[in-house]
Coordinates of C-alpha atoms (C1' of nucleotides) in Angstrom, one line a residue:
Chain A
M18 CA -105.0 -227.5 178.6
T19 CA -107.2 -225.5 181.0
D20 CA -109.1 -227.3 183.8
R21 CA -112.7 -226.8 182.8
P22 CA -115.1 -226.5 185.8
R23 CA -117.1 -229.3 184.3
S24 CA -114.6 -231.9 185.1
R25 CA -114.8 -231.5 188.9
P26 CA -116.8 -228.5 190.1
K27 CA -114.8 -226.8 192.9
T28 CA -116.1 -223.4 193.9
R29 CA -119.5 -222.8 195.2
I30 CA -120.4 -220.5 192.3
Q31 CA -119.3 -223.1 189.8
R32 CA -121.5 -225.7 191.3
R33 CA -124.3 -223.3 191.5
N34 CA -124.0 -222.2 187.9
S35 CA -123.5 -225.7 186.5
E36 CA -126.7 -226.8 188.2
A37 CA -128.6 -223.8 187.0
I38 CA -127.5 -224.5 183.5
L39 CA -128.6 -228.1 183.6
E40 CA -131.9 -227.2 185.1
A41 CA -132.5 -224.5 182.5
A42 CA -131.3 -226.9 179.7
L43 CA -133.8 -229.5 180.9
D44 CA -136.5 -227.0 180.5
V45 CA -135.6 -225.9 177.0
F46 CA -134.4 -229.2 175.5
S47 CA -137.5 -231.0 176.7
A48 CA -139.8 -228.4 175.3
Q49 CA -138.0 -227.6 172.0
G50 CA -135.9 -230.7 171.3
F51 CA -132.2 -230.6 170.8
R52 CA -132.0 -228.7 167.5
G53 CA -134.9 -226.5 168.5
A54 CA -133.2 -225.3 171.7
T55 CA -130.9 -222.3 171.4
L56 CA -128.0 -221.4 173.8
D57 CA -129.6 -218.0 174.2
Q58 CA -132.8 -219.6 175.7
I59 CA -130.8 -221.8 178.0
A60 CA -128.5 -219.0 179.1
Q61 CA -131.3 -216.6 179.8
A62 CA -133.2 -219.2 181.8
A63 CA -130.1 -219.9 183.8
G64 CA -129.5 -216.2 184.3
L65 CA -126.2 -216.2 182.5
S66 CA -124.8 -214.7 179.3
K67 CA -124.4 -217.0 176.4
P68 CA -120.6 -216.9 176.3
N69 CA -120.5 -217.3 180.0
L70 CA -122.6 -220.5 179.7
L71 CA -120.1 -221.8 177.2
Y72 CA -117.4 -221.3 179.8
Y73 CA -119.0 -224.0 181.9
F74 CA -119.8 -226.4 179.1
P75 CA -117.8 -226.7 176.0
S76 CA -120.8 -227.0 173.6
K77 CA -124.5 -227.4 173.4
E78 CA -124.1 -231.0 172.7
A79 CA -122.1 -231.5 175.9
I80 CA -124.9 -230.1 177.9
H81 CA -127.4 -232.4 176.3
I82 CA -125.2 -235.5 176.8
E83 CA -124.6 -234.6 180.4
L84 CA -128.3 -234.2 181.0
L85 CA -129.1 -237.6 179.4
N86 CA -126.5 -239.5 181.3
G87 CA -127.3 -237.8 184.6
L88 CA -131.0 -238.7 184.2
L89 CA -130.6 -242.3 183.1
D90 CA -130.0 -243.6 186.6
V91 CA -133.1 -241.7 187.9
W92 CA -135.1 -242.9 185.0
L93 CA -134.3 -246.6 185.4
A94 CA -134.4 -246.6 189.2
P95 CA -137.9 -247.9 189.4
L96 CA -137.1 -250.9 187.2
R97 CA -134.0 -251.6 189.2
A98 CA -136.1 -251.6 192.3
L99 CA -138.3 -254.5 191.1
D100 CA -137.6 -257.0 193.7
P101 CA -137.3 -260.7 192.7
A102 CA -138.2 -261.7 196.3
G103 CA -141.4 -259.6 196.4
D104 CA -144.9 -260.5 195.5
P105 CA -145.1 -260.7 191.7
R106 CA -148.3 -258.7 191.4
D107 CA -147.3 -256.1 193.9
E108 CA -143.9 -255.7 192.3
I109 CA -145.2 -255.2 188.7
I110 CA -148.1 -253.0 189.6
G111 CA -145.9 -251.1 192.0
Y112 CA -143.4 -250.6 189.3
M113 CA -146.1 -249.3 186.9
R114 CA -147.3 -246.9 189.6
R115 CA -143.8 -245.5 190.2
K116 CA -143.4 -245.0 186.5
L117 CA -146.7 -243.2 186.4
E118 CA -145.7 -241.0 189.3
M119 CA -142.5 -240.1 187.5
S120 CA -144.5 -239.1 184.4
R121 CA -146.5 -236.8 186.6
E122 CA -143.7 -235.4 188.6
M123 CA -141.0 -235.3 185.9
P124 CA -142.7 -234.7 182.6
R125 CA -139.7 -232.8 181.3
E126 CA -137.4 -235.7 181.8
S127 CA -139.9 -238.0 180.1
R128 CA -140.0 -235.7 177.1
L129 CA -136.3 -235.3 177.0
F130 CA -135.9 -239.0 176.6
A131 CA -138.8 -239.2 174.1
N132 CA -137.1 -236.6 171.9
E133 CA -133.9 -238.5 172.0
M134 CA -135.6 -241.8 171.1
L135 CA -137.6 -240.2 168.3
Q136 CA -134.3 -239.0 166.7
G137 CA -132.9 -242.5 166.9
A138 CA -131.0 -241.9 170.1
P139 CA -127.9 -240.3 168.5
H140 CA -126.5 -239.5 172.0
M141 CA -127.5 -242.7 173.8
G142 CA -127.4 -245.4 171.2
A143 CA -124.6 -247.3 172.9
T144 CA -126.2 -247.2 176.3
L145 CA -129.4 -248.7 175.1
S146 CA -127.7 -251.9 173.7
T147 CA -125.6 -252.3 176.8
E148 CA -126.7 -250.9 180.1
L149 CA -130.5 -250.8 179.4
R150 CA -130.6 -254.1 177.6
T151 CA -128.7 -255.8 180.5
L152 CA -131.1 -254.4 183.0
V153 CA -134.2 -255.4 181.0
D154 CA -132.8 -258.9 180.4
D155 CA -132.3 -259.3 184.1
K156 CA -135.7 -258.2 185.1
A157 CA -137.4 -260.0 182.2
G158 CA -135.8 -263.1 183.6
V159 CA -137.4 -262.5 187.0
I160 CA -140.8 -262.0 185.5
R161 CA -140.4 -265.1 183.3
G162 CA -139.6 -267.0 186.5
W163 CA -142.8 -265.8 188.1
S164 CA -144.8 -266.9 185.1
E165 CA -143.2 -270.3 184.9
A166 CA -143.8 -270.8 188.6
G167 CA -147.5 -270.1 188.0
R168 CA -147.6 -267.0 190.2
I169 CA -148.7 -264.7 187.4
A170 CA -150.2 -265.4 184.0
A171 CA -147.9 -266.4 181.1
V172 CA -147.0 -263.2 179.4
D173 CA -144.0 -262.1 177.3
P174 CA -141.9 -260.2 180.0
Y175 CA -140.3 -257.9 177.5
H176 CA -143.5 -256.6 176.0
L177 CA -144.9 -256.4 179.5
I178 CA -142.1 -254.0 180.3
F179 CA -142.7 -252.1 177.1
S180 CA -146.4 -251.8 177.8
I181 CA -145.6 -250.2 181.2
W182 CA -143.2 -247.8 179.6
A183 CA -145.7 -246.9 176.8
L184 CA -148.7 -246.5 179.0
T185 CA -147.1 -244.4 181.7
Q186 CA -144.9 -242.2 179.5
H187 CA -147.8 -241.5 177.2
Y188 CA -149.4 -239.2 179.8
A189 CA -146.3 -237.1 180.0
D190 CA -145.2 -237.1 176.3
F191 CA -148.7 -236.6 174.8
D192 CA -149.9 -234.4 177.6
V193 CA -151.4 -231.8 175.2
Q194 CA -153.4 -234.4 173.4
V195 CA -154.6 -236.1 176.5
R196 CA -155.7 -232.8 178.0
A197 CA -157.3 -231.6 174.8
V198 CA -159.4 -234.7 174.7
L199 CA -160.3 -234.9 178.3
G200 CA -161.0 -231.2 178.7
A201 CA -159.9 -228.9 181.5
G202 CA -162.0 -230.4 184.3
R203 CA -160.4 -233.8 184.5
D204 CA -157.0 -234.8 185.9
P205 CA -155.4 -237.4 183.6
Y206 CA -153.2 -238.9 186.2
D207 CA -155.9 -239.3 188.8
E208 CA -157.9 -241.3 186.3
A209 CA -155.0 -243.2 184.8
G210 CA -153.9 -244.8 188.1
P211 CA -157.0 -246.9 188.7
F212 CA -157.4 -247.6 185.0
L213 CA -153.9 -249.0 184.7
D214 CA -154.2 -250.9 188.0
R215 CA -157.1 -252.8 186.7
L216 CA -155.5 -253.3 183.3
F217 CA -152.4 -254.9 184.7
E218 CA -154.3 -256.8 187.3
R219 CA -156.4 -258.4 184.6
L220 CA -153.4 -259.1 182.4
L221 CA -151.5 -260.8 185.2
A222 CA -154.3 -262.7 186.8
R223 CA -153.9 -266.5 186.6
Chain B
M19 CA -150.6 -211.5 143.5
T20 CA -149.2 -214.5 141.7
D21 CA -151.2 -217.8 141.6
R22 CA -149.1 -220.1 143.7
P23 CA -149.2 -223.7 142.4
R24 CA -150.0 -224.9 145.9
S25 CA -153.5 -223.5 145.9
R26 CA -154.7 -225.8 143.1
P27 CA -152.1 -227.9 141.3
K28 CA -152.6 -227.7 137.6
T29 CA -149.8 -229.0 135.5
R30 CA -148.4 -232.5 135.8
I31 CA -145.0 -231.2 136.8
Q32 CA -146.5 -229.1 139.6
R33 CA -148.3 -232.1 141.0
R34 CA -145.3 -234.2 140.8
N35 CA -143.0 -231.8 142.5
S36 CA -145.4 -230.9 145.2
E37 CA -145.8 -234.6 146.1
A38 CA -142.1 -235.1 145.9
I39 CA -141.6 -232.3 148.4
L40 CA -144.2 -233.6 150.8
E41 CA -142.7 -237.1 150.6
A42 CA -139.2 -235.8 151.2
A43 CA -140.4 -233.5 154.0
L44 CA -142.1 -236.4 155.8
D45 CA -138.8 -238.2 155.7
V46 CA -136.8 -235.3 157.1
F47 CA -139.3 -233.8 159.6
S48 CA -140.0 -237.2 161.1
A49 CA -136.4 -238.0 161.6
Q50 CA -135.1 -234.6 162.7
G51 CA -138.1 -232.7 164.0
F52 CA -139.3 -229.4 162.7
R53 CA -136.4 -227.3 163.9
G54 CA -133.9 -230.0 163.1
A55 CA -134.9 -230.3 159.5
T56 CA -133.4 -227.9 157.0
L57 CA -134.8 -226.8 153.6
D58 CA -131.6 -228.0 152.0
Q59 CA -132.2 -231.6 153.2
I60 CA -135.8 -231.5 152.0
A61 CA -134.9 -230.0 148.7
Q62 CA -132.1 -232.4 148.1
A63 CA -134.3 -235.4 148.9
A64 CA -136.9 -234.1 146.6
G65 CA -134.4 -233.5 143.8
L66 CA -134.9 -229.8 143.7
S67 CA -133.0 -226.7 144.5
K68 CA -133.8 -224.8 147.7
P69 CA -135.3 -221.7 146.0
N70 CA -137.2 -223.9 143.6
L71 CA -138.7 -225.7 146.6
L72 CA -139.8 -222.3 148.0
Y73 CA -141.5 -221.6 144.8
Y74 CA -144.0 -224.4 145.6
F75 CA -144.4 -223.7 149.3
P76 CA -144.2 -220.3 150.8
S77 CA -142.2 -221.4 153.9
K78 CA -140.8 -224.3 155.8
E79 CA -143.7 -224.0 158.2
A80 CA -146.2 -224.2 155.4
I81 CA -144.8 -227.6 154.3
H82 CA -145.1 -228.8 157.9
I83 CA -148.6 -227.7 158.4
E84 CA -149.7 -229.2 155.0
L85 CA -148.1 -232.5 156.0
L86 CA -149.8 -232.6 159.4
N87 CA -153.2 -231.7 158.0
G88 CA -153.0 -234.1 155.1
L89 CA -152.0 -236.9 157.5
L90 CA -154.6 -236.3 160.1
D91 CA -157.4 -238.0 158.2
V92 CA -155.3 -241.1 157.5
W93 CA -154.2 -241.2 161.1
L94 CA -157.7 -241.1 162.5
A95 CA -159.3 -243.3 159.9
P96 CA -159.1 -246.5 162.0
L97 CA -160.9 -244.8 164.9
R98 CA -163.5 -243.5 162.6
A99 CA -164.0 -247.0 161.3
L100 CA -165.0 -248.3 164.8
D101 CA -168.5 -249.5 164.1
P102 CA -171.2 -249.0 166.8
A103 CA -173.1 -251.9 165.2
G104 CA -170.3 -254.3 165.3
D105 CA -169.2 -256.8 167.9
P106 CA -167.6 -254.8 170.8
R107 CA -164.6 -257.1 171.3
D108 CA -163.9 -257.4 167.6
E109 CA -164.3 -253.7 167.0
I110 CA -161.9 -252.6 169.8
I111 CA -159.3 -255.3 169.2
G112 CA -159.6 -254.7 165.4
Y113 CA -159.0 -251.0 166.0
M114 CA -155.9 -251.8 168.0
R115 CA -154.7 -254.1 165.3
R116 CA -155.2 -251.5 162.6
K117 CA -153.3 -249.0 164.7
L118 CA -150.5 -251.4 165.2
E119 CA -150.3 -252.1 161.5
M120 CA -150.1 -248.4 160.9
S121 CA -147.1 -248.1 163.3
R122 CA -145.5 -250.8 161.3
E123 CA -146.2 -249.5 157.9
M124 CA -146.1 -245.8 158.6
P125 CA -143.5 -245.2 161.3
R126 CA -142.5 -241.8 159.8
E127 CA -146.1 -240.5 160.1
S128 CA -146.2 -241.7 163.7
R129 CA -143.0 -239.9 164.6
L130 CA -144.1 -236.8 162.8
F131 CA -147.2 -236.6 165.1
A132 CA -145.2 -237.6 168.2
N133 CA -142.7 -234.7 167.5
E134 CA -145.6 -232.3 167.2
M135 CA -147.2 -233.5 170.4
L136 CA -143.9 -233.3 172.3
Q137 CA -143.5 -229.7 171.3
G138 CA -147.0 -229.0 172.6
A139 CA -148.7 -229.2 169.2
P140 CA -147.9 -225.6 168.1
H141 CA -149.3 -226.4 164.6
M142 CA -152.2 -228.5 165.6
G143 CA -153.4 -227.2 168.9
A144 CA -156.8 -226.1 167.6
T145 CA -157.5 -229.3 165.8
L146 CA -157.0 -231.4 168.9
S147 CA -159.6 -229.6 170.9
T148 CA -162.1 -229.6 168.1
E149 CA -162.0 -232.3 165.5
L150 CA -160.1 -234.9 167.5
R151 CA -162.0 -234.3 170.7
T152 CA -165.3 -234.5 168.9
L153 CA -164.3 -237.8 167.3
V154 CA -163.1 -239.3 170.6
D155 CA -166.2 -238.1 172.5
D156 CA -168.3 -239.9 169.9
K157 CA -166.5 -243.2 170.0
A158 CA -166.1 -243.1 173.8
G159 CA -169.9 -242.8 173.9
V160 CA -170.1 -246.0 171.8
I161 CA -167.7 -247.9 174.0
R162 CA -169.5 -246.6 177.2
G163 CA -172.7 -247.9 175.7
W164 CA -171.2 -251.3 175.3
S165 CA -170.0 -251.3 178.9
E166 CA -173.3 -250.3 180.2
A167 CA -175.1 -252.9 178.2
G168 CA -172.8 -255.5 179.8
R169 CA -171.2 -256.5 176.5
I170 CA -167.7 -255.7 177.7
A171 CA -166.2 -255.0 181.1
A172 CA -166.7 -251.5 182.7
V173 CA -163.7 -249.5 181.7
D174 CA -163.1 -245.8 181.2
P175 CA -163.5 -245.4 177.4
Y176 CA -161.2 -242.5 177.1
H177 CA -158.3 -244.2 178.8
L178 CA -159.0 -247.3 176.8
I179 CA -158.5 -245.3 173.7
F180 CA -155.4 -243.7 175.1
S181 CA -154.0 -247.1 176.0
I182 CA -154.5 -248.2 172.4
W183 CA -152.7 -245.1 171.1
A184 CA -149.9 -245.5 173.6
L185 CA -149.3 -249.2 173.2
T186 CA -149.3 -249.2 169.4
Q187 CA -147.5 -246.0 168.7
H188 CA -144.7 -246.9 171.2
Y189 CA -143.4 -249.5 168.7
A190 CA -142.9 -246.9 166.0
D191 CA -141.8 -243.9 168.2
F192 CA -139.4 -245.8 170.4
D193 CA -138.3 -248.2 167.7
V194 CA -134.6 -247.8 168.5
Q195 CA -135.2 -248.6 172.2
V196 CA -137.4 -251.6 171.5
R197 CA -134.9 -253.1 169.0
A198 CA -132.0 -252.4 171.2
V199 CA -133.6 -254.3 174.0
L200 CA -135.0 -257.2 172.0
G201 CA -131.9 -257.6 169.9
A202 CA -131.6 -258.1 166.1
G203 CA -133.2 -261.5 165.9
R204 CA -136.7 -260.6 167.0
D205 CA -139.4 -258.8 165.2
P206 CA -141.1 -256.4 167.6
Y207 CA -144.4 -256.2 165.7
D208 CA -144.8 -259.9 165.2
E209 CA -144.5 -260.3 168.9
A210 CA -146.6 -257.3 169.9
G211 CA -149.7 -258.4 168.0
P212 CA -150.4 -261.5 170.1
F213 CA -149.3 -259.8 173.3
L214 CA -151.7 -256.9 172.7
D215 CA -154.5 -259.2 171.6
R216 CA -154.3 -261.0 174.9
L217 CA -153.9 -257.8 176.9
F218 CA -157.1 -256.2 175.5
E219 CA -159.0 -259.5 175.6
R220 CA -158.4 -259.7 179.3
L221 CA -159.1 -256.1 179.9
L222 CA -162.5 -256.2 178.1
A223 CA -163.6 -259.7 179.3
R224 CA -166.7 -259.6 181.5
Chain C
dG28 C1' -111.7 -217.3 187.4
dT29 C1' -115.5 -214.7 185.2
dC30 C1' -117.8 -212.0 181.7
dT31 C1' -117.9 -208.7 177.3
dA32 C1' -117.2 -208.2 172.5
dT33 C1' -116.9 -210.4 168.4
dA34 C1' -115.9 -213.7 164.6
dC35 C1' -117.7 -217.0 161.8
dC36 C1' -121.0 -220.1 159.8
dG37 C1' -125.4 -222.3 158.5
dT38 C1' -130.2 -221.3 157.6
dG39 C1' -134.5 -219.4 155.8
dA40 C1' -135.9 -216.5 152.4
dT41 C1' -135.6 -213.1 148.2
dA42 C1' -134.1 -210.8 143.7
dG43 C1' -133.5 -211.2 139.3
dA44 C1' -131.3 -213.7 135.1
dC45 C1' -132.6 -217.3 132.1
Chain D
dG20 C1' -141.3 -222.1 135.7
dT21 C1' -136.6 -222.9 137.3
dC22 C1' -132.0 -221.7 138.6
dT23 C1' -127.8 -218.6 140.4
dA24 C1' -126.4 -215.3 143.4
dT25 C1' -127.1 -213.1 147.5
dC26 C1' -129.1 -211.1 151.8
dA27 C1' -130.2 -210.8 156.7
dC28 C1' -130.5 -213.3 160.6
dG29 C1' -129.7 -216.1 164.4
dG30 C1' -126.7 -219.7 165.8
dT31 C1' -122.4 -221.8 168.0
dA32 C1' -118.0 -220.9 169.4
dT33 C1' -113.6 -218.0 170.5
dA34 C1' -110.4 -214.1 171.9
dG35 C1' -109.3 -211.3 175.1
dA36 C1' -110.5 -207.6 178.7
dC37 C1' -111.6 -207.4 183.5

DNA sequence: GTCTATACCGTGATAGAC
DNA sequence: GTCTATCACGGTATAGAC
């Protein structure tokens, strides 16, 4: 049983190469999907040979899982940051804005998750029903409390969260379509911000 | 140059097999993506041998393109049906409801398109900038007219259409996630209908 | 501890018998 | 018009040299 560098990166070169691989894999997986990506593409983008790449990760699937798990925390951070003690309207619209900003700054990550969801989440299924669900249940409770206290309008908190996900991720995941429709001169995100502000302000207004 | 059955299906068996192939391909492509799907899977689902399948379609890509093109009309029909002479609120919310119904009844088609968009629309790129854009420009003009006439609130018509796409397709494309969060007992679509009704009613209210 | 050469398999597509 | 057999390729993964 050899100690794979993955388990606990030690040398500088190991760290460096592992990170280069994950960065390259994010590029390729998000653009081509899991099956569409090839180790050759990832290896080339990482500046390594294909067999050398497989020295750092045991398999293509292992790279994919590592990416998904590593990204999940980043992805859910904005929702975690929703503060029960804050102003309801500011918290919800602020959350939406952070998600929109993430679509703009991290479209590859958005597409990686979208690909995984479309395939039925073969590598994340368990996490969805446990970690994600727990978090959403928690925050939905907060939002429900705000509704019942009359601080925002009465809305289903779960579908409110879904609508934030759908509306913000759409601009990353369907980027081609959005840009094809808007044309070259317009910036989708600059326009989406104010539009979504107004949408949620009206939805939440008492 | 042999006359391929695809060009103009003649015999009953040719029609039958071609349709079986497209139906099977929709199943497999929507679940696995283009690269993830194999001709073996499609052939088996269609009840044919792999070489026999390739007698009806020249290549895997040809099947995919045929599917996408054939579906586009169905997919855009609800937007085409948006009636400039109708009541603005009824037309827009009716459009949203038809799209939501399509997510419920045709989730495979929704995922097929989502997969294609995520990959950057390699097989549809041209259509987006022409046919789709023309249609959206047209309907956006109608909606803008309603806004300017004061019949609905002033909203960006393009992002209004995007928001309808995003919110309705989300329930089909992210089905696993939605069901994982809601749990087994709840029906996502039954709940989404009233939620989205209210959302758009508030958005459009003067 | 890192990379080169290579094995092996699944996939898309073809040739030719029936 | 359909099937069996097969090819060539690209893919993942391993063995072994440096």
